[in-house]
Short mmCIF file of C-alpha atoms and ligand atoms in Angstrom, two decimals:
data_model
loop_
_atom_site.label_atom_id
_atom_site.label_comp_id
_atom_site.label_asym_id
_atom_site.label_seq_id
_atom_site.Cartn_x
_atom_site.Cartn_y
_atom_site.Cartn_z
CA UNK A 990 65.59 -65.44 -8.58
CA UNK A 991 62.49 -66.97 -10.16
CA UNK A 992 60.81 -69.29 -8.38
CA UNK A 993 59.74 -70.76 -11.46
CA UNK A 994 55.72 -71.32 -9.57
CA UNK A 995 52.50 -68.68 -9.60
CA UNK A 996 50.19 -67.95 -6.83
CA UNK A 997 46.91 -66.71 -8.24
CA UNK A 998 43.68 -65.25 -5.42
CA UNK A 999 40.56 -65.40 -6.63
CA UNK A 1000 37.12 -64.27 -5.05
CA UNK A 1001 34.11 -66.52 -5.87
CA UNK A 1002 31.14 -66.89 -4.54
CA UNK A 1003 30.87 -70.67 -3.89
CA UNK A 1004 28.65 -71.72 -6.84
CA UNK A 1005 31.08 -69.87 -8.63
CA UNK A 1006 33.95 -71.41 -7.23
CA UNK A 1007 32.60 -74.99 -8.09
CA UNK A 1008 34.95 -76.34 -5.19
CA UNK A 1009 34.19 -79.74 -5.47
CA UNK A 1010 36.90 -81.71 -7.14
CA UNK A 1011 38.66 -78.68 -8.54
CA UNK A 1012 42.11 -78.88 -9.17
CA UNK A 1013 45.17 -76.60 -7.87
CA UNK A 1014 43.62 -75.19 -5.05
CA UNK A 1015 46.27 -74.40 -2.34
CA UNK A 1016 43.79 -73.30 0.40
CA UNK A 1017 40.79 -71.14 0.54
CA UNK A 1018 39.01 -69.16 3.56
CA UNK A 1019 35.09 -68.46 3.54
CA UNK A 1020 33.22 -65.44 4.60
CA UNK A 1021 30.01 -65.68 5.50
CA UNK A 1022 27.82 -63.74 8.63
CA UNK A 1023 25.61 -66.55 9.68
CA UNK A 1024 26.47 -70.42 8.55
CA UNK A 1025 28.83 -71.57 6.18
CA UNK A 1026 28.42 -73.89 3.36
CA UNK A 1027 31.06 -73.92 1.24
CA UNK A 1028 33.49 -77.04 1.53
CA UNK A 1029 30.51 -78.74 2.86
CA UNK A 1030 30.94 -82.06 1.59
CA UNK A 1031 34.50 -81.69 2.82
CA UNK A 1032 37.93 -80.31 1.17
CA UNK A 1033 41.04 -81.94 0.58
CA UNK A 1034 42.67 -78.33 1.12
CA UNK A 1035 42.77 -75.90 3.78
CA UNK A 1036 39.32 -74.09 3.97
CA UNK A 1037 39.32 -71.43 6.66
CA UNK A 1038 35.84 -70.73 8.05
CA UNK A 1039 35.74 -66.64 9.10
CA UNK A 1040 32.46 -65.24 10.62
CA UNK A 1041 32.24 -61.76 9.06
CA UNK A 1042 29.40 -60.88 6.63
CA UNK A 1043 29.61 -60.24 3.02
CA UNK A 1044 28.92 -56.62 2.16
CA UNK A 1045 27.17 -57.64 -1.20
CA UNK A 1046 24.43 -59.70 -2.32
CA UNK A 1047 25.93 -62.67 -1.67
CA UNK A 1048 25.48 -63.89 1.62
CA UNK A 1049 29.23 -66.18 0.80
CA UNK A 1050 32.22 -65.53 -0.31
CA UNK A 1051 35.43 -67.43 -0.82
CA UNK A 1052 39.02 -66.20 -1.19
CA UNK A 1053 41.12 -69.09 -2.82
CA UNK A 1054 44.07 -69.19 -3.28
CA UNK A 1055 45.74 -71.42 -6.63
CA UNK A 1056 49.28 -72.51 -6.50
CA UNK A 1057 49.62 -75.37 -9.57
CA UNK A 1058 49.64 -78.98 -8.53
CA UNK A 1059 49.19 -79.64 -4.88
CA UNK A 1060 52.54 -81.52 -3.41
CA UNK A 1061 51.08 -82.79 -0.15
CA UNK A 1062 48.21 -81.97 2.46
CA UNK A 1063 47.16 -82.71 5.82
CA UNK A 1064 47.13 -81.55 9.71
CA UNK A 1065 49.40 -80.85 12.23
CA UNK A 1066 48.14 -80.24 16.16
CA UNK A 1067 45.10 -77.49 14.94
CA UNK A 1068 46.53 -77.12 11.70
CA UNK A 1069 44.97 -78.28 8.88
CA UNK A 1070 47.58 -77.37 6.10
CA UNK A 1071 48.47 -77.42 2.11
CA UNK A 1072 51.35 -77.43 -0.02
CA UNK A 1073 51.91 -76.55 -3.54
CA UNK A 1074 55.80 -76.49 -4.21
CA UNK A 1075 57.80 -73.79 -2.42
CA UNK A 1076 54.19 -72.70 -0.84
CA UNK A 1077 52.47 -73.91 2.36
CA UNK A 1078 48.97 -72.84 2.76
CA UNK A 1079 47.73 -73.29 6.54
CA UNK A 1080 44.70 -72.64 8.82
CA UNK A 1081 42.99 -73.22 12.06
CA UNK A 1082 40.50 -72.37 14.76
CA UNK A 1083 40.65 -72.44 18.50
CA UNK A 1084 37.51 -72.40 20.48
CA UNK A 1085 38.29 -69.84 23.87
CA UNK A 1086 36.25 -72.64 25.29
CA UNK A 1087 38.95 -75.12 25.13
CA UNK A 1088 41.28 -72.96 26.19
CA UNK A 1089 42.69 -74.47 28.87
CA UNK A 1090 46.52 -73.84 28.13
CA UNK A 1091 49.84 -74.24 30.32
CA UNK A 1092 49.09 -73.00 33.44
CA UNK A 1093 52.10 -70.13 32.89
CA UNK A 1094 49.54 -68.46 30.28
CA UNK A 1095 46.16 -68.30 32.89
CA UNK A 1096 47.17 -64.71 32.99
CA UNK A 1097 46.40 -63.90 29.58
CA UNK A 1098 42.74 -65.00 29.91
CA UNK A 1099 40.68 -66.79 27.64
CA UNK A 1100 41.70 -65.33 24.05
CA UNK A 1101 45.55 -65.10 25.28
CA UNK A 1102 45.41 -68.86 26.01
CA UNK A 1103 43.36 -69.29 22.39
CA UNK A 1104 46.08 -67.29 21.20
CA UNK A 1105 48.94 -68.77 22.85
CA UNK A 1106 47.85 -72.23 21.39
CA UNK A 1107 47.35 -71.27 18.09
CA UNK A 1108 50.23 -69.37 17.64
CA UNK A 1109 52.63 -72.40 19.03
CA UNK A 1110 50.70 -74.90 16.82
CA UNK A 1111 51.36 -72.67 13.95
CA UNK A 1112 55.44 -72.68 14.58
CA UNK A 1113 55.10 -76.09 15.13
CA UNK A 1114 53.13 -76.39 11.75
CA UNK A 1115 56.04 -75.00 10.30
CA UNK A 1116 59.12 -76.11 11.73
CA UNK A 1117 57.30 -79.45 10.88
CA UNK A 1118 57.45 -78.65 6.85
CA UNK A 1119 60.85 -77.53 6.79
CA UNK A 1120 60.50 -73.90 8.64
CA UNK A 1121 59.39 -72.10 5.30
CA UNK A 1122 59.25 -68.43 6.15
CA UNK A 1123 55.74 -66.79 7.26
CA UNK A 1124 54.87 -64.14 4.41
CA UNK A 1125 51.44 -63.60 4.93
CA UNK A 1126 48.61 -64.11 8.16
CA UNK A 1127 45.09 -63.76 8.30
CA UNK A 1128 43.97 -63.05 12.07
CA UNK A 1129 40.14 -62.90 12.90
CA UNK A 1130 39.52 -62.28 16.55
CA UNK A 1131 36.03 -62.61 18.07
CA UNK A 1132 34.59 -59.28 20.23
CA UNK A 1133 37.78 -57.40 19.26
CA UNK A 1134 37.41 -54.11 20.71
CA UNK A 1135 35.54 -55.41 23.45
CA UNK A 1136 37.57 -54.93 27.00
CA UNK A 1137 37.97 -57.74 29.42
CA UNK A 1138 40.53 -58.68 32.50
CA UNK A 1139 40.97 -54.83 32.21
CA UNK A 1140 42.53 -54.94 28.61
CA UNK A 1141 40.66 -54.74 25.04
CA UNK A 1142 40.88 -58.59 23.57
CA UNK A 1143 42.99 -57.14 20.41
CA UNK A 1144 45.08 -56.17 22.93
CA UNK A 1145 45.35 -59.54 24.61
CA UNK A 1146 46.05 -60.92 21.30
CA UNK A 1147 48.99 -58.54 20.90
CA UNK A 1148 50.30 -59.80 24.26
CA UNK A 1149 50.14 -62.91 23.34
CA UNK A 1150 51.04 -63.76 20.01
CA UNK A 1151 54.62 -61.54 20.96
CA UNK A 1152 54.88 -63.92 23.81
CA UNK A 1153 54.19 -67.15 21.90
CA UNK A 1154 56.60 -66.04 19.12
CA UNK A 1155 59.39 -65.17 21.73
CA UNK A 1156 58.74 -68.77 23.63
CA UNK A 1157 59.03 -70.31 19.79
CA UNK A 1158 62.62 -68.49 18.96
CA UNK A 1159 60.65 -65.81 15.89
CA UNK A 1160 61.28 -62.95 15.68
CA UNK A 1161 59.14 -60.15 16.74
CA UNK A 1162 60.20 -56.92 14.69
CA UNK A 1163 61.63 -57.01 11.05
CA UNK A 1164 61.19 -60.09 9.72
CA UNK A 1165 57.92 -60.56 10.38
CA UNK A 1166 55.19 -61.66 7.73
CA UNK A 1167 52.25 -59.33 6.65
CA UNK A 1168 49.17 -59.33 8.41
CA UNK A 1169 45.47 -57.85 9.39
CA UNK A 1170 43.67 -58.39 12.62
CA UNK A 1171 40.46 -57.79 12.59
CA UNK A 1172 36.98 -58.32 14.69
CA UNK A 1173 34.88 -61.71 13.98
CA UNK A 1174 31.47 -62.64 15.69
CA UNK A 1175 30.79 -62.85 19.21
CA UNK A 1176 31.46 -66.85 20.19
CA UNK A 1177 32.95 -67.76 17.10
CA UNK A 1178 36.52 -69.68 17.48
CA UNK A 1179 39.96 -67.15 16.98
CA UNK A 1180 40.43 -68.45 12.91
CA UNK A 1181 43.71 -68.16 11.54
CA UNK A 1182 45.20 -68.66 8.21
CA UNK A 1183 48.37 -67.82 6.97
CA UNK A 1184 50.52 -68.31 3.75
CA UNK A 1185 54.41 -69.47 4.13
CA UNK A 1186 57.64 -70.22 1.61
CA UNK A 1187 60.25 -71.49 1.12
CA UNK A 1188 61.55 -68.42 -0.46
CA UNK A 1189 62.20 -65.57 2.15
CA UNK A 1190 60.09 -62.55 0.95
CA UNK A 1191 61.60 -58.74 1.72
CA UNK A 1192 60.02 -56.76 4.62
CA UNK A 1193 58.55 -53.68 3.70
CA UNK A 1194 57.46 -50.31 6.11
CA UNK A 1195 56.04 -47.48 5.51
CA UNK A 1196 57.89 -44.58 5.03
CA UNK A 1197 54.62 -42.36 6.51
CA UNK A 1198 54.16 -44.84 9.46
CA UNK A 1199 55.95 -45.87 12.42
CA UNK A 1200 56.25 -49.42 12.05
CA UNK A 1201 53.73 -50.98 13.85
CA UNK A 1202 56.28 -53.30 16.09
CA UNK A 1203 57.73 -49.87 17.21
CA UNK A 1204 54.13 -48.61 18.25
CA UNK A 1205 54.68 -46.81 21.94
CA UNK A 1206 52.74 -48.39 24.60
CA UNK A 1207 49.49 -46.20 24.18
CA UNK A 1208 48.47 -49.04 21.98
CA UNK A 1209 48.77 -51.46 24.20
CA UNK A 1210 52.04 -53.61 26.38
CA UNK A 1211 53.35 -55.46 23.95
CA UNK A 1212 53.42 -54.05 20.28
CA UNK A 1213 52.18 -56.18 17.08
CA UNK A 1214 54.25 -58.16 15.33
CA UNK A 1215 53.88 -57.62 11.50
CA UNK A 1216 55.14 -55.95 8.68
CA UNK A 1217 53.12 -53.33 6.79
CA UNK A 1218 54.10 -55.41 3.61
CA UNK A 1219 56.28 -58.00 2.27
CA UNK A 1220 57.43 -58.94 -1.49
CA UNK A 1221 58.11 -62.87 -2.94
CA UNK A 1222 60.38 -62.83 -5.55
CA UNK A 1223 62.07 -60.30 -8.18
CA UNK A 1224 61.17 -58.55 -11.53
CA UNK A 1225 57.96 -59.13 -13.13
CA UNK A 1226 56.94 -62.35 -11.31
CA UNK A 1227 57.22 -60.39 -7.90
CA UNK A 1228 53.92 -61.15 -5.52
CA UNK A 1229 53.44 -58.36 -2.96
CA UNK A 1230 51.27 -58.48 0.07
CA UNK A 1231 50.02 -55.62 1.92
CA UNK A 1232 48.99 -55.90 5.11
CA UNK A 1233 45.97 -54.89 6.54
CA UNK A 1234 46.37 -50.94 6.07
CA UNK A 1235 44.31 -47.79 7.77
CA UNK A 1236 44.20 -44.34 8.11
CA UNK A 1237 47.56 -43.93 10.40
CA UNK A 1238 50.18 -41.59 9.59
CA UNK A 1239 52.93 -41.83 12.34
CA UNK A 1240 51.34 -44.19 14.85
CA UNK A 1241 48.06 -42.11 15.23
CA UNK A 1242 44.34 -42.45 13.83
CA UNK A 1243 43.87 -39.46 11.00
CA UNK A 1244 40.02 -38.17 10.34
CA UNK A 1245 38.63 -39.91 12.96
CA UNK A 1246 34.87 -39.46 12.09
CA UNK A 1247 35.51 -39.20 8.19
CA UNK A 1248 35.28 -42.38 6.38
CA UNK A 1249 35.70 -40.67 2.92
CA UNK A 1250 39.00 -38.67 4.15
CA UNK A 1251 40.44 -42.52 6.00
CA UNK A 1252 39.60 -44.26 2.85
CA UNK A 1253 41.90 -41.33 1.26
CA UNK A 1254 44.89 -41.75 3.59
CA UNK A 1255 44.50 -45.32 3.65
CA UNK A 1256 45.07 -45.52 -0.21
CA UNK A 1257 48.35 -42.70 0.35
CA UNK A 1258 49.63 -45.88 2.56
CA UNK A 1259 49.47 -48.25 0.23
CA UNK A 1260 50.67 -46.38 -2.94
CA UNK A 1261 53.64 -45.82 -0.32
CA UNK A 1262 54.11 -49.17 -0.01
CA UNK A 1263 53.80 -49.99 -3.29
CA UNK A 1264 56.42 -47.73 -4.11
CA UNK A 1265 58.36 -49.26 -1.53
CA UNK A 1266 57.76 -52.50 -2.77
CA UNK A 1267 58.39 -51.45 -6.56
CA UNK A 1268 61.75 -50.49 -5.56
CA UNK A 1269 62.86 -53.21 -3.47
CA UNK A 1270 61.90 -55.86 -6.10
CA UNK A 1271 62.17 -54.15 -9.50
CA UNK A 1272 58.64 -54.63 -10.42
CA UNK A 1273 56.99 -51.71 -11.88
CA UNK A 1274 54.09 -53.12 -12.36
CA UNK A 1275 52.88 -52.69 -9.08
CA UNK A 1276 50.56 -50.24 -9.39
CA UNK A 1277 47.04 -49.32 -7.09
CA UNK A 1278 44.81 -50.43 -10.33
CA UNK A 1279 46.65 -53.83 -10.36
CA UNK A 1280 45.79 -54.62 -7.29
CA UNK A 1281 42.76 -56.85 -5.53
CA UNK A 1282 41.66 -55.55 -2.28
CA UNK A 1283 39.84 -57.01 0.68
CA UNK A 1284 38.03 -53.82 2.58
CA UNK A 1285 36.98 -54.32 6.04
CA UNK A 1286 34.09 -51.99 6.79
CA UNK A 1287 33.33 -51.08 10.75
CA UNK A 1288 29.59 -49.83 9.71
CA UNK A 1289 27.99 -50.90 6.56
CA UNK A 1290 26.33 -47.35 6.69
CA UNK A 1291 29.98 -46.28 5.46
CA UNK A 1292 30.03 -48.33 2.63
CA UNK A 1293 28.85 -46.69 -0.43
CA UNK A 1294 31.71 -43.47 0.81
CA UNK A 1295 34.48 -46.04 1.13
CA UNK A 1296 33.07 -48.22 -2.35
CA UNK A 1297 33.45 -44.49 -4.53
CA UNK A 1298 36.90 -43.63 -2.79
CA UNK A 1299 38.31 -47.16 -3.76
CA UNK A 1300 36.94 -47.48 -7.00
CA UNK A 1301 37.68 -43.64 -8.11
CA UNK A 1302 41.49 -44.62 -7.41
CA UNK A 1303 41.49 -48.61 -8.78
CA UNK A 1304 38.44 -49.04 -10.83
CA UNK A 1305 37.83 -52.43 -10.00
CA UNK A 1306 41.70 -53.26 -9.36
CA UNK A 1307 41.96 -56.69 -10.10
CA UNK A 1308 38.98 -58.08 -7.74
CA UNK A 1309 37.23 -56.21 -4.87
CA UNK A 1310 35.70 -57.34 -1.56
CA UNK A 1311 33.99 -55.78 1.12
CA UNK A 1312 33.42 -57.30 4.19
CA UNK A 1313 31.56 -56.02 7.55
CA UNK A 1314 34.37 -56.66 10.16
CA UNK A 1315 35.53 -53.90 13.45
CA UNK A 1316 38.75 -52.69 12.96
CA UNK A 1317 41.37 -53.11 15.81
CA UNK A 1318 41.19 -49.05 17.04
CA UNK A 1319 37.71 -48.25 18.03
CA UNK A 1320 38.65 -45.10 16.21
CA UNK A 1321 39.33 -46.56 12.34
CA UNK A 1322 36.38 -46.97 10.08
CA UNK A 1323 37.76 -48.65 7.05
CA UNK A 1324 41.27 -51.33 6.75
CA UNK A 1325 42.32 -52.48 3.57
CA UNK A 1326 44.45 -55.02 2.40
CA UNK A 1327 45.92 -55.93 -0.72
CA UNK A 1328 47.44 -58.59 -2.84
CA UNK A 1329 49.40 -58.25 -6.58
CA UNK A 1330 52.36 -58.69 -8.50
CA UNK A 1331 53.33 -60.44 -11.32
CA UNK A 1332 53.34 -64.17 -10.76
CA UNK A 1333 49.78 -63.34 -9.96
CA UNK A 1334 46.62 -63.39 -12.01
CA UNK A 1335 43.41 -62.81 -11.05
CA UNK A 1336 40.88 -65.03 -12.50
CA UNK A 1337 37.76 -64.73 -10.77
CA UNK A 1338 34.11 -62.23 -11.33
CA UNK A 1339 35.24 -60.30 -8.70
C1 3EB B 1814 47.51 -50.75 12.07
O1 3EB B 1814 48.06 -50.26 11.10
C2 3EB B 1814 46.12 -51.28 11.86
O2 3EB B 1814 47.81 -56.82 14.56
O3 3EB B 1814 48.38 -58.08 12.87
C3 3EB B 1814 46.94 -53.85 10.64
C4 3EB B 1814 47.59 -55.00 10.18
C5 3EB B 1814 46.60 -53.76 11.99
C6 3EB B 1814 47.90 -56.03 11.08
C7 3EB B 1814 47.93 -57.01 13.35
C8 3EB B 1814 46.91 -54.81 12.87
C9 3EB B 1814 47.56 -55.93 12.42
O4 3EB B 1814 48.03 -50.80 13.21
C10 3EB B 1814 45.88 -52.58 12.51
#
């Protein structure tokens, strides 16, 4: 079934994006290295603040997200949140400084406790509006490769945000949304944003991967909790999200070392998926140059391999973005994530 609404990403630098007063913005997240200034003079949407530098001449750049006349917005514990119709746009930030959390949690250290906070405010967020179904999170973790209390913090986050989703009755495996975790700047707050609906998308895996909730223990005690993609709606108007995808075939790290050949594998991953995807929702127009990508890039000395590997398989897909970000295995040079579909249009200089 139709549900009769678009969702349309755009990337903009913020001059571009001309933010101020503009209409039918569901939320947005900025990317920026050093200080932020988009949404300055305040937003009357969701505006996610991520530390993680621009890989381009802009030193900004915002990822927006248009969903036709906004229904309602406003905050609930940490989250500051949108709607738009069947959609609810959401965000927040927790500081591991004010971390104090139930005592229960000490345990999981600083980021657990960050964690642990956010991820409860975000269920409460949602059972709040209604419980619309998670499709889609955004996770950006300070340090997150670095190893404390004898565990590396993405680690901890794993731990945590299973926990947190267990303590809030969600599930843990299968219906889980679509995500990416990646590294943010030393000190800055654990930023979150996710997209939800009232409209239960379809779970997709991989065929070539183990899905990552089945991971074995290797990568860490308790196993992420997302799906490598999920699908909103049917037919033409069907909006698929791709989680945050690398160069994993089974559960282990191919061409460690090779940037060119990860970039390679990565893009077999999510032309599985889309095939997948195509399939489950009867939308054939899914296709790798249809798509807008967000590439996280461990070492900017990587990027002009990665840029001619993308762009020799999409062109320019439907918007591009590179961003400097580490990538949750010490051993992965290059994630990508992806957005398209039908009731999507892109409509930005990408
Ligand atoms: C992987 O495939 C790479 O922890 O939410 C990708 C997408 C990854 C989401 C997450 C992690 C997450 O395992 C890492």
């Amino acid at each position: 079934m139709s549900s009769g609404q678009f969702l349309r990403l755009e990337y903009a630098t913020p001059s571009e994006s001309q933010l101020d007063g503009r209409q039918g913005v569901l939320g947005a997240a900025a990317f920026a290295g050093g200080a932020h200034s988009a949404g300055d003079g305040g937003t009357d949407f969701p505006l996610a603040r991520v530390h993680t530098p621009v890989l381009s001449d802009a030193r900004e750049m915002l990822e927006i997200w248009c969903a036709g006349e906004r229904t309602e917005s406003g905050s609930h514990g940490r989250v500051h949140y949108a709607r738009a119709g069947d959609f609810l746009f959401g965000s927040l930030a927790v500081q591991e400084t004010e971390a104090t959390g139930p005592a229960g949690a000490a345990r999981l250290g600083p980021l657990g406790i960050a964690t642990d906070l956010a991820y409860r405010d975000l269920y409460a967020a949602l059972a709040a509006a209604g419980n619309p179904q998670l499709v889609r999170v955004w996770n950006y973790i300070p340090d997150i490769n670095i190893e404390t209390h004898g565990l590396e913090r993405y680690r901890q986050f794993n731990s945590a945000r299973h926990e947190a989703s267990l303590a809030c009755g969600r599930a843990v495996s299968g219906n889980v949304p679509a995500a990416c975790a990646l590294g943010a700047a030393s000190g800055s707050p654990l930023t979150i944003y996710f997209l939800a609906s009232r409209h239960t998308p379809a779970f997709i895996e991989n065929p070539r991967q183990v899905s990552a909730y089945r991971y074995p223990r290797q990568y860490g005690p308790r196993s992420p909790a997302f799906s490598r993609a999920t699908v909103l709606g049917e037919g033409s108007e069907a909006t698929l999200f791709v989680s945050g995808t690398a160069s994993i075939v089974g559960h282990r790290t191919l061409h460690a070392g090779d940037p060119a050949a990860q970039t390679r594998e990565t893009l077999v991953n999510i032309e599985a998926l889309l095939e997948e995807a195509a399939r489950r929702s009867r939308n054939r127009a899914l296709r790798l140059e249809t798509l807008a990508y967000k590439v996280y890039v461990r070492d900017p000395k990587d990027l002009p391999v990665i840029r001619a590997e993308l762009e020799s398989a999409v062109g320019r897909g439907a918007g591009l973005l590179y961003l400097k970000a580490d990538i949750c295995r010490q051993d992965l040079a290059v994630e990508i994530e992806a957005v398209g579909g039908g009731g999507w249009r892109h409509n930005g200089s990408g």
